[in-house]
C-alpha cells in the first residue's frame, strides 16, 4: 500500500500486483492524492499536471467502481482548480463524448458513470468558469437520462445537482428543462432514483406551482421506503417553507407567486388526508371522495410538516402557534383521518409526532409555557362544544354524535401534548398551575366527563404528567378526584373519568421521591370497595362502577408492599368472592343471567385478575406460599370458567367476545408472573386454550402477534428492518410494519396501562388492540409453560402446529405460521433460560420439520424466524451429531438451490447455528460454511442473497473468535472487492459489509498493533474499508464505519487518524439519523477517555476551517438543502455546528434537543471524561461554559421567586441588593436564535461545577489560596486558579439555588455547600484576620431564603438546613448581627417543626416529614456544637 503513496500513480508497482488487488491499489492512490493535492506546492502540481491528467482520465475508461469514481472525479476537479485550467474543456468534452456513447452494455456502464461523476465534480468546483459549456453539458446529461438504467439515472441526477450548485443563479435558464425531466423520476420504481431527485431541491425551488410540486411529492411517497420518505418529506417541507419566506420568494422566478400560510397548510392537509393515486386538482373535491388513506403518504407528509416548521424556525412557530395548532388538530378531526378505529389511532400518532417534534424541540421554556396555555384554550373550546351537544335535549343538532366522535381524537392529541410539555418543563411549569386565568387543572378535569373513554383516559394521563412534574399537586389532586367521585357517583362518565384520574395519579407516585401520605391507601380502598358494593344497585352504573373499583385496586398495588400489606386480607377475600367456588356454582350461574349481567360479570372478573396481576408484579415480597395458595383458588376458578365461556357467548350474543377476551388476557398475564409449578395440574386445559389462541382456531381474523421481531436477535435488524425502531420517526414508522395493528397502541385498548410503568423510550403507554394483546400474552405464556410440559405433550403440540400450517391457505397461512413461529421461539428461549433440553428424537424431528419447512418461505420475516429457531434448537439440544445434521442439510441445499428464497434462508441458518453454538461447537463446519458464504456473497445478480450471506458471515466471524483467524485474509479481500463494486443504492449489502469489517477487526484484535507484513496489510485493508464505508451516503453504513474505526482505535490507536475522524464525527452529531448520532457520540466517548485534549483541538479545527471557507467566497446556494430533523435546527444558524465553545458547547446543546436515553447518557459520559482531563488546565473555558448554561435560569424571573420569602420589613430594605443582584443576567442573550438551555441541562451544568471544584482540590492547593493565585497570575497571565473565579462560582450557585426547578435548586444548594466548605478558611490578603467569603454573605443569604418558603418540598428544606449549618459553623462570619439573616431562616424551620402536623395539610409521605425534622434538628445540633465548643 505504501507504494501507492506518490503524487503520480506508480504504474510499475501497479503492473506487478495481481489483477484482483489493482482496484484497491488505485483507490488507495486516489485517497492519498485527495489529501496531498490540497497541501502540495502549486509549482510541483503544475509540473506534473499533464501526466496526472493523463493518468486520471485514463482511469475513467478502466471501469472504476462507485467509491473510486467519486474520488477520481473529486481529484480531477481539484487538480484543475489548483493547477492550470488550459485543458479543462478538452477533458470535459472527453467526458461528454463518453456520456453520448451509445454502448449500453453492462461492461461499459462504470466508464459512463465515471464520466458523469467527473462532469458534476468539475462544475461543483469551478462553477461559472465553465459557464460557456454549460447548455451543452446539461442537454447531454438530460438526453442520456432518458435511456439510462437506475444506477445511471441516480448518478446523472446527482451530477445535475452539482452543476446547479456550482453555477448558482447562472443556471436559471436550464431549470425548467431539468424540472421537466426530473419530475417523472420522483415516482421511479427505483427508490435510489427517487431519493436522488428529491435531494435536487434547487430545481423544485425555481419552478412551477406549489400545487404541482405537492402532488408530485405525494405520488413519490406511495410505496416508498424509509429513505425516500425522509428525502421527499425534506423536499416538500423545504419547498413549502420557502414559499412563505419573503426573501426566498422574491429570488424565485417571477411567475411563482408567493403563497399564503393558509394555502400552504391546505396543500399539506390534502396529502395527509388523501386517498390512493386518483389525485384531483382541487383539495376540497378530493376530500369528499371515498377510498382509504395511503399510510405511506400520511407518514411522509407528517415528516414534511416537521421539516416545514423546523425550516421556518422556533420564533416563527412561537408567533404562528395558534393557527398551526388549530390546523394540526383539525387534521385529526377530519372524517377521512378517522375512517376506522386503527386509522384514527394512526392519525393521532402522526399529529402527536408533529407537535412533539416541533413544540418539544424548537421552543424555549417560556415559549413552551405559552404553547401550553394555547393548547389549554383549544381543549376548553372543544369541551364547550361537546357539552353543548350533550346538553342539547331538543335534538336539533343532528351531527352531534359525529362531532363528539371527532372531538375525542382532538382531545387525545391535545392532552397528550399538554402532558408531555408539562412533564418536560418539570417544576418550571408551575406558573401554568398557579395562574388562575389559565385554569389548566379545571380544563383538563372537565374532560374527565367527556362521553368518550379515549378522551377521559387522555385527561387522566395528562393529570398524571402534571403531578409527576409538580409533586406538591399529587395529594390535592387525589383528594379532589375522590371528592368529585363521591359527589358525582350517579354519573357513569364521572365514575369512569375520576377513577381513571385516581388510578393514573397512583401510578405516578413511584416517580415522585417524596410519595403521598400513608392514609391515602386506605381512602382508595374504601372508595373502591364502595364502588364494587354498589355496582349491582343501579344497572345504568353497574359496568362503570365494577370497572372503576377494580381499576383503583390495581392502581393501589403500585404503591408497593408497605401500603398493600395492611389491605391484603381484605383483597384476598374480594378476589375469592368474585369467582364461583365450584363447578356446581358455575353451572347454576350459566343457567341464570342475561346478556348484560354476563357482561358485567366478565368485566368484573377481568378487573379482579388485573388487580391480582398488579399485586404479583408490584409486591413480590408479599408472595408467600400461603398467599400464592389463596390466589390460586380464584385463578383456578377462572381457568375452569374459560372452557364454559364459548357456550355463554353462543347463548347471549357475540358482543360478549371482547369481555371474554379481556378475561383471557388478564389470566395469561398473571399466570406468566407466577411460578409454573403452582398451576401444573391445569397445564392440559391451559395449553389447549393457548394453542387455540395463537393458531387462530376460533378467530376468523388473520391477527398476527407483535412479538416476533423482539424474539429474533437484535443483530438481525438489517434483515427484519427493525432498525426503524431506532430512528427519530419510530412512533410513526411503526404504522407501516406488516404485523397486525402495528404501531396502533392507544390507552383505550387497556385502561390498566394508565397506572403501569411506561416501557423505556415511550412517551405515553400504548397497549395494542385487544385482539393482538391476547395473542401476544398467549405466546409469552406458552414460552413460560413449555419447558415444564412432558415430552409427549410437546410432540403432540409440534405435530398439531405442522397440521395447522398445512390446513391454512394464502394470507391466513402466513398469519398462522408467524404466530406459531413466535410461540416456538418463545418456547425455545424458555428452554434455554431454564437450561432444559428439547426432548427425545421424535420431538426434535417434529420441531426440525416445522423449522426447515419455513427456511424456504417467501416471507423474509418467517425465514428470519426459522433461522433463529434453528440456532436456538441447536443450543437447547447441544449434541454435535444433531448440529452436524442440520448444517449438512443446509450445505446440500445451498449447493443445489438456485432460487433467492432458499439461498437466503439456508445461508442465515448457517449463521444462526454458529451464533448459538459458538466457535467450539461448530468448529468442524467452519471451513465449509465460510467457503459457501463467500461464494454466495459474490452473487452480483441478487443483492438480497448478498445481504443474507454477508450477514451470516458476520455472525460466523463474531462467534468463531480466534478460530476464524485463518480465514481473515480471504474474507477481507472479498469485503474490499464488494465495497469497491457494489452499487451504493444496495444499502443493505453495504451495511452487512460494514458489519463483516467490524467483526474481522474484533477477531484480529490487539494483533493489529503489530508491524509484520501480514498484519500491516490486514490493517491497511481495514482502514481502506473504513474509508469507503465512511464516505457512503447511507447513515446506517456510516454508523457501521464509525463503530469499525472505534474498534480499530481500541486495538491500534496509533493507526487511527484522529485529525480526520473527529471533525467527521462532529458533523454527524447534526445528522437527521438517530443511529448515526448515537454511533458518533459513542465513538467520541471512547476517544475522550484517552485523548480528550486532541479530540477538542481537532473539533475546533472544524470551526476554523469553516470560517476560512466562508471567507473564500465560494457561491453559496440560497436553496441548499435545509434541515431534515429537529436536531439540525441549531446547526443552521452557523455554517458549521462547532462555535467558539468547541465540542463541549455542541454537546451541551445536544442535551437540550435529544430525548434518546442511551444517547444522552453517552453525552454525559463524554463531557465527564473531557471535564476530568481538561477542566483544571482550561478552567476559565469550562467555568464560562457552565455559567452560560446556568444563566438561562435567571431568564425565568428569579426576582419573583426571591421576593416571595415573607421576612420582616426591616430586612426587606437591607436585602434589596440580594434580590436585584443577579436578575439582569442573561438579558443580552435574548437576541440569539438559540433555545435557552433546558432545566435538565442546567442541572448537569451545576453538577459539573461541583466536579470542577473537586478536581481543582485534588490538583493543587494553590487553587484555594488567593495570595499564591494572584502572584502566579502576575508571573504568567495564563495561570488560571479557581480562587480567582470565586465571584463567578457564587453567582452560578445562586442562579441554580433560586431556580423554579427543584432538581436545579438541589444541585445549586449542593454547589453552595461545596464552595462554603472549600473556601471557608481562605484568608483575604488585603484585610488580615478576614476571609474572602465574608464579602459574599448577602449572596449566601439570598440564595438560601427561597428554600424556606412555605411550599418548599421537604428534601430541599433538608438540604438548605444543611447549608445553613455549614455556613454558620464555618466561622466565615463571626458578627452575630451579620449572621442574623441566615440564623432567622433556621429559626423559621424550627418553628415549622414545633408546629407539628397541625400546621399544614400533609402533602408527602410521613418519612419525608421525618427527614425534614431530622435535618432541622441536625442543623441546630451542628450550630450549637460549633458555638459551644
Tab-separated table of C-alpha atoms in Angstrom, residues 119-477:
chain	number	residue	atom	x	y	z
A	119	UNK	CA	-18.754	16.405	-15.103
A	120	UNK	CA	-20.594	17.021	-11.815
A	121	UNK	CA	-17.363	17.484	-9.871
A	122	UNK	CA	-15.965	19.969	-12.442
A	123	UNK	CA	-18.991	22.243	-12.195
A	124	UNK	CA	-19.216	21.974	-8.439
A	125	UNK	CA	-15.577	23.024	-8.049
A	126	UNK	CA	-15.173	25.541	-10.894
A	127	UNK	CA	-18.747	26.697	-11.441
A	128	UNK	CA	-19.083	29.748	-13.602
A	129	UNK	CA	-15.669	29.311	-15.208
A	130	UNK	CA	-17.230	26.511	-17.256
A	131	UNK	CA	-20.397	28.503	-17.915
A	132	UNK	CA	-19.924	28.591	-21.698
A	133	UNK	CA	-20.082	24.804	-21.984
A	134	UNK	CA	-22.998	24.589	-19.595
A	135	UNK	CA	-26.005	24.348	-22.000
A	136	UNK	CA	-24.392	21.505	-23.973
A	137	UNK	CA	-23.460	19.640	-20.823
A	138	UNK	CA	-26.969	19.857	-19.385
A	139	UNK	CA	-28.597	18.783	-22.673
A	140	UNK	CA	-26.183	15.905	-22.935
A	141	UNK	CA	-26.931	14.748	-19.383
A	142	UNK	CA	-30.699	15.102	-19.870
A	143	UNK	CA	-30.575	13.162	-23.139
A	144	UNK	CA	-28.743	10.258	-21.553
A	145	UNK	CA	-31.088	10.437	-18.530
A	146	UNK	CA	-33.946	9.215	-20.738
A	147	UNK	CA	-32.221	5.981	-21.761
A	148	UNK	CA	-30.197	5.316	-18.590
A	149	UNK	CA	-30.849	2.450	-16.191
A	150	UNK	CA	-31.389	3.082	-12.472
A	151	UNK	CA	-27.707	3.477	-11.464
A	152	UNK	CA	-27.179	5.857	-14.365
A	153	UNK	CA	-30.303	7.847	-13.510
A	154	UNK	CA	-29.145	8.334	-9.913
A	155	UNK	CA	-25.629	9.352	-10.945
A	156	UNK	CA	-26.860	11.813	-13.623
A	157	UNK	CA	-29.288	13.407	-11.157
A	158	UNK	CA	-26.508	13.833	-8.590
A	159	UNK	CA	-24.298	15.411	-11.239
A	160	UNK	CA	-27.055	17.786	-12.311
A	161	UNK	CA	-27.413	18.832	-8.686
A	162	UNK	CA	-23.691	19.636	-8.538
A	163	UNK	CA	-23.891	21.554	-11.823
A	164	UNK	CA	-26.707	23.701	-10.445
A	165	UNK	CA	-24.952	24.233	-7.106
A	166	UNK	CA	-21.748	25.282	-8.876
A	167	UNK	CA	-23.406	27.730	-11.252
A	168	UNK	CA	-25.986	29.145	-8.866
A	169	UNK	CA	-28.210	31.797	-10.436
A	170	UNK	CA	-26.359	31.489	-13.774
A	171	UNK	CA	-28.061	28.140	-14.324
A	172	UNK	CA	-31.589	29.591	-14.181
A	173	UNK	CA	-32.136	29.099	-17.918
A	174	UNK	CA	-31.976	25.331	-17.566
A	175	UNK	CA	-34.142	24.866	-14.507
A	176	UNK	CA	-37.351	24.325	-16.462
A	177	UNK	CA	-35.765	21.636	-18.694
A	178	UNK	CA	-34.230	19.844	-15.749
A	179	UNK	CA	-37.503	20.038	-13.816
A	180	UNK	CA	-39.478	18.571	-16.743
A	181	UNK	CA	-37.121	15.630	-16.945
A	182	UNK	CA	-36.695	15.116	-13.220
A	183	UNK	CA	-40.309	15.277	-12.067
A	184	UNK	CA	-41.366	11.963	-13.602
A	185	UNK	CA	-38.418	10.304	-11.850
A	186	UNK	CA	-39.871	11.222	-8.454
A	187	UNK	CA	-42.126	8.208	-8.946
A	188	UNK	CA	-39.366	5.999	-10.388
A	189	UNK	CA	-39.556	2.334	-9.451
A	190	UNK	CA	-36.001	2.544	-8.083
A	191	UNK	CA	-36.012	4.046	-4.604
A	192	UNK	CA	-32.447	5.330	-5.034
A	193	UNK	CA	-33.547	7.380	-8.066
A	194	UNK	CA	-36.466	8.878	-6.123
A	195	UNK	CA	-34.032	9.895	-3.374
A	196	UNK	CA	-31.621	11.422	-5.897
A	197	UNK	CA	-34.418	13.532	-7.437
A	198	UNK	CA	-35.750	14.631	-4.050
A	199	UNK	CA	-32.280	15.757	-2.957
A	200	UNK	CA	-32.063	18.029	-6.001
A	201	UNK	CA	-34.090	20.698	-4.240
A	202	UNK	CA	-32.822	23.681	-6.215
A	203	UNK	CA	-34.749	22.572	-9.313
A	204	UNK	CA	-38.052	22.458	-7.478
A	205	UNK	CA	-37.444	25.785	-5.792
A	206	UNK	CA	-37.351	27.726	-9.059
A	207	UNK	CA	-40.210	26.090	-10.813
A	208	UNK	CA	-43.885	25.621	-11.235
A	209	UNK	CA	-46.845	25.955	-8.943
A	210	UNK	CA	-46.651	24.719	-5.401
A	211	UNK	CA	-49.672	22.518	-6.024
A	212	UNK	CA	-47.879	20.562	-8.760
A	213	UNK	CA	-44.849	20.004	-6.578
A	214	UNK	CA	-47.059	18.859	-3.698
A	215	UNK	CA	-48.908	16.427	-5.988
A	216	UNK	CA	-45.594	15.060	-7.221
A	217	UNK	CA	-44.308	14.581	-3.676
A	218	UNK	CA	-47.490	12.775	-2.618
A	219	UNK	CA	-47.114	10.405	-5.558
A	220	UNK	CA	-43.449	9.867	-4.732
A	221	UNK	CA	-44.430	8.821	-1.203
A	222	UNK	CA	-46.653	5.989	-2.445
A	223	UNK	CA	-44.984	2.584	-1.983
A	224	UNK	CA	-41.869	4.348	-0.713
A	225	UNK	CA	-39.215	3.123	1.693
A	226	UNK	CA	-37.863	4.997	4.727
A	227	UNK	CA	-35.046	6.710	2.797
A	228	UNK	CA	-37.460	8.051	0.181
A	229	UNK	CA	-39.891	9.264	2.850
A	230	UNK	CA	-37.121	11.200	4.581
A	231	UNK	CA	-35.828	12.717	1.310
A	232	UNK	CA	-39.250	13.574	-0.148
A	233	UNK	CA	-40.586	14.983	3.121
A	234	UNK	CA	-37.477	17.146	3.345
A	235	UNK	CA	-38.108	18.406	-0.190
A	236	UNK	CA	-41.812	19.028	0.418
A	237	UNK	CA	-41.289	20.728	3.781
A	238	UNK	CA	-38.472	22.921	2.476
A	239	UNK	CA	-40.360	23.975	-0.676
A	240	UNK	CA	-43.459	24.838	1.354
A	241	UNK	CA	-41.442	26.793	3.923
A	242	UNK	CA	-39.549	28.626	1.179
A	243	UNK	CA	-42.831	29.754	-0.375
A	244	UNK	CA	-43.573	31.583	2.889
A	245	UNK	CA	-40.183	33.248	3.245
A	246	UNK	CA	-40.317	36.729	1.703
A	247	UNK	CA	-36.586	36.788	0.948
A	248	UNK	CA	-36.630	33.473	-0.843
A	249	UNK	CA	-39.896	34.084	-2.695
A	250	UNK	CA	-38.586	37.202	-4.465
A	251	UNK	CA	-35.425	35.442	-5.617
A	252	UNK	CA	-37.561	32.761	-7.221
A	253	UNK	CA	-38.778	33.080	-10.778
A	254	UNK	CA	-41.227	35.891	-11.282
A	255	UNK	CA	-44.077	33.592	-12.319
A	256	UNK	CA	-44.103	31.857	-8.963
A	257	UNK	CA	-46.493	33.724	-6.726
A	258	UNK	CA	-45.790	33.791	-3.026
A	259	UNK	CA	-48.238	31.552	-1.215
A	260	UNK	CA	-50.171	32.437	1.895
A	261	UNK	CA	-49.817	30.443	5.089
A	262	UNK	CA	-53.354	29.053	4.739
A	263	UNK	CA	-52.749	27.870	1.151
A	264	UNK	CA	-49.608	26.038	2.161
A	265	UNK	CA	-51.346	24.367	5.119
A	266	UNK	CA	-54.300	23.357	2.951
A	267	UNK	CA	-51.964	21.715	0.441
A	268	UNK	CA	-50.172	19.795	3.196
A	269	UNK	CA	-53.504	18.710	4.693
A	270	UNK	CA	-54.597	17.348	1.307
A	271	UNK	CA	-51.622	14.977	1.401
A	272	UNK	CA	-52.299	13.950	4.994
A	273	UNK	CA	-55.914	13.118	4.248
A	274	UNK	CA	-55.711	11.937	0.642
A	275	UNK	CA	-56.801	8.584	-0.731
A	276	UNK	CA	-54.990	6.389	-3.264
A	277	UNK	CA	-53.496	7.502	-6.582
A	278	UNK	CA	-56.552	9.272	-8.009
A	279	UNK	CA	-55.435	12.777	-7.116
A	280	UNK	CA	-57.868	15.508	-8.004
A	281	UNK	CA	-56.886	19.047	-8.783
A	282	UNK	CA	-58.820	20.801	-6.049
A	283	UNK	CA	-58.216	19.762	-2.470
A	284	UNK	CA	-61.847	20.201	-1.442
A	285	UNK	CA	-63.277	17.896	-4.103
A	286	UNK	CA	-60.596	15.375	-3.451
A	287	UNK	CA	-61.537	15.008	0.203
A	288	UNK	CA	-65.179	14.263	-0.495
A	289	UNK	CA	-64.293	11.155	-2.463
A	290	UNK	CA	-64.171	7.873	-0.568
A	291	UNK	CA	-61.263	5.428	-0.573
A	292	UNK	CA	-58.728	4.583	2.080
A	293	UNK	CA	-55.891	6.918	3.014
A	294	UNK	CA	-52.455	5.835	1.839
A	295	UNK	CA	-50.456	5.303	5.045
A	296	UNK	CA	-47.054	5.891	3.450
A	297	UNK	CA	-48.223	9.253	2.117
A	298	UNK	CA	-49.588	10.206	5.533
A	299	UNK	CA	-46.360	9.268	7.311
A	300	UNK	CA	-44.285	11.140	4.705
A	301	UNK	CA	-46.435	14.267	4.962
A	302	UNK	CA	-46.204	14.070	8.769
A	303	UNK	CA	-42.420	14.243	8.469
A	304	UNK	CA	-42.796	17.087	5.961
A	305	UNK	CA	-44.819	19.128	8.481
A	306	UNK	CA	-41.903	18.838	10.927
A	307	UNK	CA	-39.362	19.874	8.253
A	308	UNK	CA	-41.636	22.758	7.267
A	309	UNK	CA	-41.833	24.163	10.811
A	310	UNK	CA	-38.166	23.447	11.559
A	311	UNK	CA	-37.083	25.320	8.427
A	312	UNK	CA	-39.165	28.345	9.398
A	313	UNK	CA	-37.695	28.186	12.902
A	314	UNK	CA	-38.706	28.456	16.546
A	315	UNK	CA	-39.545	32.150	16.531
A	316	UNK	CA	-41.901	31.673	13.598
A	317	UNK	CA	-43.590	28.795	15.441
A	318	UNK	CA	-43.944	30.941	18.534
A	319	UNK	CA	-45.703	33.672	16.543
A	320	UNK	CA	-47.935	31.373	14.479
A	321	UNK	CA	-48.575	28.684	17.062
A	322	UNK	CA	-52.308	29.275	17.492
A	323	UNK	CA	-53.004	28.918	13.762
A	324	UNK	CA	-50.668	25.958	13.404
A	325	UNK	CA	-52.178	24.158	16.408
A	326	UNK	CA	-55.751	24.558	15.213
A	327	UNK	CA	-54.746	23.338	11.730
A	328	UNK	CA	-52.975	20.250	13.038
A	329	UNK	CA	-55.820	19.382	15.401
A	330	UNK	CA	-58.313	19.808	12.561
A	331	UNK	CA	-56.456	17.110	10.655
A	332	UNK	CA	-57.351	14.526	13.258
A	333	UNK	CA	-61.000	15.565	13.479
A	334	UNK	CA	-61.478	15.129	9.721
A	335	UNK	CA	-63.680	12.105	8.877
A	336	UNK	CA	-61.079	10.923	6.329
A	337	UNK	CA	-58.428	10.633	9.024
A	338	UNK	CA	-60.649	8.506	11.256
A	339	UNK	CA	-62.450	6.085	8.948
A	340	UNK	CA	-61.692	3.085	11.188
A	341	UNK	CA	-60.535	2.939	14.785
A	342	UNK	CA	-56.995	1.855	13.818
A	343	UNK	CA	-56.754	4.632	11.190
A	344	UNK	CA	-57.890	7.143	13.802
A	345	UNK	CA	-55.143	5.982	16.166
A	346	UNK	CA	-52.586	6.223	13.338
A	347	UNK	CA	-53.691	9.774	12.516
A	348	UNK	CA	-53.498	10.708	16.193
A	349	UNK	CA	-49.961	9.365	16.422
A	350	UNK	CA	-48.969	11.393	13.369
A	351	UNK	CA	-50.408	14.595	14.826
A	352	UNK	CA	-48.785	13.918	18.209
A	353	UNK	CA	-45.482	13.360	16.404
A	354	UNK	CA	-45.788	16.725	14.611
A	355	UNK	CA	-46.499	18.538	17.877
A	356	UNK	CA	-43.777	16.780	19.905
A	357	UNK	CA	-41.089	17.236	17.245
A	358	UNK	CA	-41.820	20.949	16.891
A	359	UNK	CA	-43.128	22.289	20.209
A	360	UNK	CA	-40.910	19.929	22.193
A	361	UNK	CA	-37.709	20.885	20.362
A	362	UNK	CA	-37.903	24.318	18.797
A	363	UNK	CA	-39.409	26.308	21.640
A	364	UNK	CA	-37.658	27.515	24.774
A	365	UNK	CA	-39.222	27.033	28.191
A	366	UNK	CA	-41.081	30.370	28.199
A	367	UNK	CA	-42.478	29.750	24.731
A	368	UNK	CA	-43.473	26.234	25.774
A	369	UNK	CA	-45.470	27.650	28.669
A	370	UNK	CA	-47.240	29.955	26.214
A	371	UNK	CA	-47.883	26.967	23.913
A	372	UNK	CA	-49.326	25.015	26.845
A	373	UNK	CA	-51.735	27.909	27.511
A	374	UNK	CA	-52.777	27.836	23.872
A	375	UNK	CA	-53.389	24.067	23.999
A	376	UNK	CA	-55.416	24.560	27.181
A	377	UNK	CA	-57.656	27.033	25.397
A	378	UNK	CA	-58.106	24.637	22.467
A	379	UNK	CA	-59.168	21.878	24.899
A	380	UNK	CA	-61.586	24.216	26.689
A	381	UNK	CA	-63.140	25.272	23.388
A	382	UNK	CA	-63.616	21.654	22.268
A	383	UNK	CA	-65.098	20.687	25.619
A	384	UNK	CA	-67.641	23.541	25.455
A	385	UNK	CA	-68.771	22.301	22.036
A	386	UNK	CA	-69.114	18.754	23.383
A	387	UNK	CA	-71.095	19.906	26.412
A	388	UNK	CA	-73.421	21.837	24.098
A	389	UNK	CA	-74.155	18.624	22.159
A	390	UNK	CA	-74.571	16.512	25.299
A	391	UNK	CA	-76.930	19.046	26.891
A	392	UNK	CA	-78.904	19.529	23.665
A	393	UNK	CA	-82.124	17.689	24.541
A	394	UNK	CA	-84.119	19.216	21.675
A	395	UNK	CA	-82.303	17.021	19.144
A	396	UNK	CA	-81.730	19.956	16.805
A	397	UNK	CA	-78.039	19.141	16.416
A	398	UNK	CA	-78.159	16.195	14.021
A	399	UNK	CA	-74.390	15.831	13.560
A	400	UNK	CA	-73.803	15.820	17.322
A	401	UNK	CA	-72.652	12.215	17.645
A	402	UNK	CA	-70.171	12.649	14.792
A	403	UNK	CA	-68.850	15.840	16.414
A	404	UNK	CA	-68.263	14.029	19.700
A	405	UNK	CA	-66.553	11.139	17.928
A	406	UNK	CA	-64.249	13.590	16.105
A	407	UNK	CA	-63.620	15.654	19.229
A	408	UNK	CA	-62.263	12.652	21.162
A	409	UNK	CA	-59.296	12.380	18.772
A	410	UNK	CA	-58.576	16.118	19.011
A	411	UNK	CA	-58.732	15.810	22.803
A	412	UNK	CA	-56.330	12.871	22.880
A	413	UNK	CA	-53.703	14.707	20.786
A	414	UNK	CA	-54.050	17.983	22.687
A	415	UNK	CA	-53.976	16.364	26.141
A	416	UNK	CA	-51.046	14.103	25.318
A	417	UNK	CA	-49.013	17.060	24.070
A	418	UNK	CA	-50.009	19.137	27.095
A	419	UNK	CA	-48.937	16.279	29.386
A	420	UNK	CA	-45.622	15.831	27.574
A	421	UNK	CA	-44.980	19.587	27.672
A	422	UNK	CA	-45.629	19.870	31.389
A	423	UNK	CA	-43.541	16.778	32.107
A	424	UNK	CA	-40.590	18.084	30.104
A	425	UNK	CA	-40.868	21.512	31.749
A	426	UNK	CA	-40.992	19.817	35.160
A	427	UNK	CA	-41.154	22.325	38.036
A	428	UNK	CA	-40.643	25.165	35.541
A	429	UNK	CA	-44.293	24.590	34.594
A	430	UNK	CA	-45.577	25.828	37.962
A	431	UNK	CA	-46.869	29.171	36.506
A	432	UNK	CA	-49.347	27.121	34.470
A	433	UNK	CA	-50.941	25.810	37.656
A	434	UNK	CA	-50.598	28.970	39.721
A	435	UNK	CA	-52.189	31.378	37.244
A	436	UNK	CA	-55.932	31.132	37.758
A	437	UNK	CA	-56.594	32.733	34.344
A	438	UNK	CA	-55.154	29.672	32.561
A	439	UNK	CA	-57.267	27.226	34.538
A	440	UNK	CA	-55.212	24.222	33.416
A	441	UNK	CA	-56.493	21.892	36.106
A	442	UNK	CA	-60.134	22.852	35.637
A	443	UNK	CA	-59.865	22.493	31.869
A	444	UNK	CA	-58.182	19.082	31.998
A	445	UNK	CA	-60.508	17.847	34.755
A	446	UNK	CA	-63.555	18.857	32.709
A	447	UNK	CA	-62.500	16.334	30.032
A	448	UNK	CA	-62.831	13.561	32.640
A	449	UNK	CA	-66.583	13.857	31.952
A	450	UNK	CA	-66.228	13.553	28.148
A	451	UNK	CA	-68.604	10.951	26.657
A	452	UNK	CA	-65.640	9.151	25.003
A	453	UNK	CA	-63.417	6.829	27.020
A	454	UNK	CA	-60.319	7.707	24.949
A	455	UNK	CA	-60.650	11.387	25.890
A	456	UNK	CA	-61.234	10.586	29.585
A	457	UNK	CA	-58.121	8.390	29.668
A	458	UNK	CA	-56.048	11.074	27.925
A	459	UNK	CA	-57.181	13.628	30.527
A	460	UNK	CA	-56.255	11.215	33.333
A	461	UNK	CA	-52.835	10.679	31.747
A	462	UNK	CA	-52.329	14.438	31.446
A	463	UNK	CA	-53.098	14.864	35.159
A	464	UNK	CA	-50.544	12.172	35.965
A	465	UNK	CA	-47.924	14.105	33.938
A	466	UNK	CA	-48.737	17.318	35.808
A	467	UNK	CA	-48.497	15.564	39.176
A	468	UNK	CA	-45.151	13.955	38.314
A	469	UNK	CA	-43.780	17.330	37.168
A	470	UNK	CA	-45.172	19.158	40.210
A	471	UNK	CA	-45.312	16.577	43.037
A	472	UNK	CA	-46.833	19.058	45.519
A	473	UNK	CA	-50.030	18.770	43.459
A	474	UNK	CA	-50.300	14.982	43.736
A	475	UNK	CA	-52.094	14.718	47.088
A	476	UNK	CA	-54.521	17.629	46.426
A	477	UNK	CA	-55.357	16.106	43.021
